[in-house]
């Protein structure tokens, strides 16, 4: 769960980081609010779009298991891991 949360955070903040790098390359003050004022709304929209797109792609491309799940159990004195059958 932590990995999924951190991936979402990274994808959300990626447009902000890229815009900050753009400001540095253009030799503008990346810490001045006036540089970010007009763009912050669109950067947030771009970040949310990236997070939503990643969730959709993950949902569409994730592995689907068919059959029934047999939970972990003990058979003849040894542990048999859970599996789909």
GROMACS .gro file of N, CA and C in nm:
model
  255
    1UNK      N    1   0.082  -0.119   0.000
    1UNK     CA    2   0.000   0.000   0.000
    1UNK      C    3   0.087   0.126   0.000
    2UNK      N    4   0.196   0.120   0.073
    2UNK     CA    5   0.286   0.235   0.079
    2UNK      C    6   0.346   0.264  -0.058
    3UNK      N    7   0.383   0.158  -0.131
    3UNK     CA    8   0.441   0.176  -0.263
    3UNK      C    9   0.342   0.244  -0.357
    4UNK      N   10   0.217   0.202  -0.355
    4UNK     CA   11   0.115   0.262  -0.440
    4UNK      C   12   0.094   0.409  -0.404
    5UNK      N   13   0.095   0.440  -0.275
    5UNK     CA   14   0.078   0.578  -0.231
    5UNK      C   15   0.195   0.665  -0.275
    6UNK      N   16   0.316   0.614  -0.259
    6UNK     CA   17   0.435   0.691  -0.299
    6UNK      C   18   0.441   0.709  -0.451
    7UNK      N   19   0.401   0.609  -0.526
    7UNK     CA   20   0.398   0.624  -0.671
    7UNK      C   21   0.299   0.732  -0.712
    8UNK      N   22   0.185   0.736  -0.648
    8UNK     CA   23   0.087   0.841  -0.676
    8UNK      C   24   0.141   0.979  -0.644
    9UNK      N   25   0.210   0.991  -0.531
    9UNK     CA   26   0.270   1.120  -0.494
    9UNK      C   27   0.376   1.164  -0.594
   10UNK      N   28   0.460   1.070  -0.636
   10UNK     CA   29   0.565   1.103  -0.733
   10UNK      C   30   0.502   1.148  -0.864
   11UNK      N   31   0.399   1.077  -0.910
   11UNK     CA   32   0.335   1.116  -1.036
   11UNK      C   33   0.265   1.251  -1.024
   12UNK      N   34   0.208   1.279  -0.907
   12UNK     CA   35   0.141   1.408  -0.890
   12UNK      C   36   0.241   1.524  -0.892
   13UNK      N   37   0.356   1.507  -0.825
   13UNK     CA   38   0.452   1.616  -0.815
   13UNK      C   39   0.548   1.625  -0.932
   14UNK      N   40   0.546   1.528  -1.022
   14UNK     CA   41   0.635   1.530  -1.138
   14UNK      C   42   0.619   1.655  -1.224
   15UNK      N   43   0.497   1.701  -1.258
   15UNK     CA   44   0.485   1.826  -1.336
   15UNK      C   45   0.543   1.947  -1.264
   16UNK      N   46   0.531   1.952  -1.132
   16UNK     CA   47   0.586   2.063  -1.057
   16UNK      C   48   0.739   2.062  -1.063
   17UNK      N   49   0.797   1.945  -1.050
   17UNK     CA   50   0.943   1.933  -1.056
   17UNK      C   51   0.994   1.971  -1.194
   18UNK      N   52   0.927   1.922  -1.297
   18UNK     CA   53   0.969   1.954  -1.433
   18UNK      C   54   0.955   2.104  -1.463
   19UNK      N   55   0.850   2.166  -1.412
   19UNK     CA   56   0.834   2.309  -1.432
   19UNK      C   57   0.941   2.386  -1.354
   20UNK      N   58   0.975   2.339  -1.236
   20UNK     CA   59   1.083   2.402  -1.160
   20UNK      C   60   1.216   2.392  -1.234
   21UNK      N   61   1.243   2.276  -1.294
   21UNK     CA   62   1.365   2.262  -1.376
   21UNK      C   63   1.361   2.355  -1.496
   22UNK      N   64   1.244   2.369  -1.557
   22UNK     CA   65   1.229   2.462  -1.669
   22UNK      C   66   1.263   2.604  -1.626
   23UNK      N   67   1.215   2.643  -1.509
   23UNK     CA   68   1.244   2.778  -1.460
   23UNK      C   69   1.393   2.796  -1.435
   24UNK      N   70   1.458   2.695  -1.381
   24UNK     CA   71   1.602   2.703  -1.355
   24UNK      C   72   1.679   2.713  -1.487
   25UNK      N   73   1.640   2.633  -1.585
   25UNK     CA   74   1.708   2.638  -1.716
   25UNK      C   75   1.688   2.774  -1.782
   26UNK      N   76   1.571   2.833  -1.768
   26UNK     CA   77   1.543   2.965  -1.825
   26UNK      C   78   1.601   3.080  -1.741
   27UNK      N   79   1.672   3.044  -1.634
   27UNK     CA   80   1.736   3.140  -1.544
   27UNK      C   81   1.636   3.236  -1.479
   28UNK      N   82   1.525   3.181  -1.441
   28UNK     CA   83   1.426   3.259  -1.366
   28UNK      C   84   1.430   3.211  -1.221
   29UNK      N   85   1.377   3.289  -1.132
   29UNK     CA   86   1.376   3.253  -0.990
   29UNK      C   87   1.268   3.148  -0.966
   30UNK      N   88   1.310   3.025  -0.942
   30UNK     CA   89   1.214   2.916  -0.922
   30UNK      C   90   1.147   2.924  -0.786
   31UNK      N   91   1.199   3.005  -0.695
   31UNK     CA   92   1.140   3.016  -0.562
   31UNK      C   93   1.043   3.134  -0.550
   32UNK      N   94   1.032   3.215  -0.653
   32UNK     CA   95   0.941   3.329  -0.650
   32UNK      C   96   0.799   3.285  -0.683
   33UNK      N   97   0.704   3.329  -0.604
   33UNK     CA   98   0.564   3.291  -0.626
   33UNK      C   99   0.513   3.343  -0.761
   34UNK      N  100   0.566   3.456  -0.806
   34UNK     CA  101   0.520   3.512  -0.933
   34UNK      C  102   0.550   3.420  -1.051
   35UNK      N  103   0.653   3.337  -1.040
   35UNK     CA  104   0.685   3.242  -1.147
   35UNK      C  105   0.586   3.126  -1.151
   36UNK      N  106   0.527   3.093  -1.037
   36UNK     CA  107   0.439   2.977  -1.026
   36UNK      C  108   0.291   3.014  -1.027
   37UNK      N  109   0.260   3.141  -1.003
   37UNK     CA  110   0.123   3.184  -0.980
   37UNK      C  111   0.027   3.142  -1.091
   38UNK      N  112   0.061   3.169  -1.215
   38UNK     CA  113  -0.030   3.140  -1.325
   38UNK      C  114  -0.034   2.992  -1.360
   39UNK      N  115   0.071   2.919  -1.327
   39UNK     CA  116   0.083   2.780  -1.373
   39UNK      C  117   0.039   2.677  -1.269
   40UNK      N  118   0.024   2.714  -1.144
   40UNK     CA  119   0.001   2.615  -1.038
   40UNK      C  120  -0.128   2.536  -1.060
   41UNK      N  121  -0.233   2.600  -1.106
   41UNK     CA  122  -0.359   2.530  -1.130
   41UNK      C  123  -0.341   2.423  -1.237
   42UNK      N  124  -0.276   2.459  -1.348
   42UNK     CA  125  -0.258   2.364  -1.458
   42UNK      C  126  -0.159   2.253  -1.422
   43UNK      N  127  -0.062   2.284  -1.340
   43UNK     CA  128   0.030   2.180  -1.294
   43UNK      C  129  -0.042   2.079  -1.205
   44UNK      N  130  -0.133   2.127  -1.121
   44UNK     CA  131  -0.211   2.037  -1.036
   44UNK      C  132  -0.304   1.950  -1.120
   45UNK      N  133  -0.365   2.008  -1.222
   45UNK     CA  134  -0.452   1.931  -1.311
   45UNK      C  135  -0.371   1.825  -1.385
   46UNK      N  136  -0.251   1.861  -1.432
   46UNK     CA  137  -0.165   1.766  -1.502
   46UNK      C  138  -0.123   1.653  -1.407
   47UNK      N  139  -0.090   1.686  -1.284
   47UNK     CA  140  -0.052   1.584  -1.186
   47UNK      C  141  -0.168   1.489  -1.157
   48UNK      N  142  -0.287   1.543  -1.139
   48UNK     CA  143  -0.404   1.458  -1.114
   48UNK      C  144  -0.434   1.370  -1.234
   49UNK      N  145  -0.419   1.425  -1.354
   49UNK     CA  146  -0.442   1.346  -1.475
   49UNK      C  147  -0.342   1.231  -1.485
   50UNK      N  148  -0.217   1.255  -1.447
   50UNK     CA  149  -0.118   1.149  -1.450
   50UNK      C  150  -0.150   1.040  -1.349
   51UNK      N  151  -0.194   1.077  -1.231
   51UNK     CA  152  -0.230   0.978  -1.128
   51UNK      C  153  -0.350   0.896  -1.174
   52UNK      N  154  -0.452   0.962  -1.227
   52UNK     CA  155  -0.571   0.891  -1.274
   52UNK      C  156  -0.536   0.799  -1.389
   53UNK      N  157  -0.454   0.847  -1.483
   53UNK     CA  158  -0.414   0.763  -1.596
   53UNK      C  159  -0.336   0.641  -1.548
   54UNK      N  160  -0.249   0.658  -1.449
   54UNK     CA  161  -0.174   0.543  -1.399
   54UNK      C  162  -0.265   0.441  -1.332
   55UNK      N  163  -0.367   0.488  -1.260
   55UNK     CA  164  -0.462   0.396  -1.197
   55UNK      C  165  -0.544   0.320  -1.301
   56UNK      N  166  -0.584   0.389  -1.408
   56UNK     CA  167  -0.660   0.323  -1.515
   56UNK      C  168  -0.574   0.219  -1.586
   57UNK      N  169  -0.451   0.256  -1.618
   57UNK     CA  170  -0.361   0.162  -1.686
   57UNK      C  171  -0.332   0.042  -1.597
   58UNK      N  172  -0.308   0.065  -1.471
   58UNK     CA  173  -0.284  -0.046  -1.378
   58UNK      C  174  -0.406  -0.137  -1.369
   59UNK      N  175  -0.524  -0.079  -1.365
   59UNK     CA  176  -0.646  -0.159  -1.359
   59UNK      C  177  -0.669  -0.240  -1.485
   60UNK      N  178  -0.635  -0.184  -1.600
   60UNK     CA  179  -0.656  -0.254  -1.726
   60UNK      C  180  -0.549  -0.359  -1.754
   61UNK      N  181  -0.426  -0.334  -1.710
   61UNK     CA  182  -0.315  -0.422  -1.745
   61UNK      C  183  -0.278  -0.522  -1.635
   62UNK      N  184  -0.340  -0.515  -1.520
   62UNK     CA  185  -0.300  -0.603  -1.410
   62UNK      C  186  -0.340  -0.747  -1.440
   63UNK      N  187  -0.267  -0.838  -1.380
   63UNK     CA  188  -0.290  -0.980  -1.401
   63UNK      C  189  -0.420  -1.023  -1.336
   64UNK      N  190  -0.500  -1.096  -1.410
   64UNK     CA  191  -0.628  -1.146  -1.358
   64UNK      C  192  -0.613  -1.294  -1.325
   65UNK      N  193  -0.658  -1.332  -1.208
   65UNK     CA  194  -0.653  -1.471  -1.166
   65UNK      C  195  -0.791  -1.532  -1.187
   66UNK      N  196  -0.794  -1.649  -1.246
   66UNK     CA  197  -0.920  -1.718  -1.264
   66UNK      C  198  -0.921  -1.840  -1.173
   67UNK      N  199  -1.036  -1.888  -1.144
   67UNK     CA  200  -1.047  -2.004  -1.056
   67UNK      C  201  -1.072  -1.961  -0.913
   68UNK      N  202  -1.063  -2.060  -0.825
   68UNK     CA  203  -1.086  -2.033  -0.683
   68UNK      C  204  -0.954  -2.025  -0.609
   69UNK      N  205  -0.952  -1.948  -0.504
   69UNK     CA  206  -0.832  -1.931  -0.423
   69UNK      C  207  -0.835  -2.032  -0.308
   70UNK      N  208  -0.727  -2.107  -0.298
   70UNK     CA  209  -0.710  -2.201  -0.187
   70UNK      C  210  -0.613  -2.136  -0.089
   71UNK      N  211  -0.657  -2.103   0.032
   71UNK     CA  212  -0.568  -2.034   0.126
   71UNK      C  213  -0.455  -2.123   0.176
   72UNK      N  214  -0.359  -2.060   0.241
   72UNK     CA  215  -0.247  -2.133   0.298
   72UNK      C  216  -0.299  -2.235   0.399
   73UNK      N  217  -0.246  -2.355   0.391
   73UNK     CA  218  -0.289  -2.461   0.481
   73UNK      C  219  -0.172  -2.557   0.507
   74UNK      N  220  -0.193  -2.646   0.603
   74UNK     CA  221  -0.091  -2.745   0.639
   74UNK      C  222  -0.133  -2.880   0.582
   75UNK      N  223  -0.043  -2.942   0.509
   75UNK     CA  224  -0.068  -3.072   0.447
   75UNK      C  225   0.047  -3.165   0.481
   76UNK      N  226   0.019  -3.276   0.549
   76UNK     CA  227   0.122  -3.372   0.589
   76UNK      C  228   0.235  -3.307   0.668
   77UNK      N  229   0.203  -3.212   0.754
   77UNK     CA  230   0.302  -3.150   0.839
   77UNK      C  231   0.384  -3.039   0.776
   78UNK      N  232   0.354  -2.998   0.653
   78UNK     CA  233   0.429  -2.886   0.593
   78UNK      C  234   0.328  -2.780   0.545
   79UNK      N  235   0.376  -2.658   0.539
   79UNK     CA  236   0.291  -2.546   0.501
   79UNK      C  237   0.284  -2.538   0.350
   80UNK      N  238   0.164  -2.536   0.296
   80UNK     CA  239   0.141  -2.520   0.152
   80UNK      C  240   0.091  -2.378   0.131
   81UNK      N  241   0.163  -2.296   0.050
   81UNK     CA  242   0.121  -2.157   0.032
   81UNK      C  243  -0.012  -2.148  -0.042
   82UNK      N  244  -0.080  -2.035  -0.025
   82UNK     CA  245  -0.205  -2.012  -0.094
   82UNK      C  246  -0.184  -2.001  -0.243
   83UNK      N  247  -0.285  -2.043  -0.320
   83UNK     CA  248  -0.273  -2.041  -0.466
   83UNK      C  249  -0.410  -2.042  -0.530
   84UNK      N  250  -0.414  -2.007  -0.658
   84UNK     CA  251  -0.537  -2.015  -0.735
   84UNK      C  252  -0.541  -2.150  -0.806
   85UNK      N  253  -0.657  -2.214  -0.806
   85UNK     CA  254  -0.672  -2.342  -0.877
   85UNK      C  255  -0.785  -2.333  -0.976
   0.00000   0.00000   0.00000
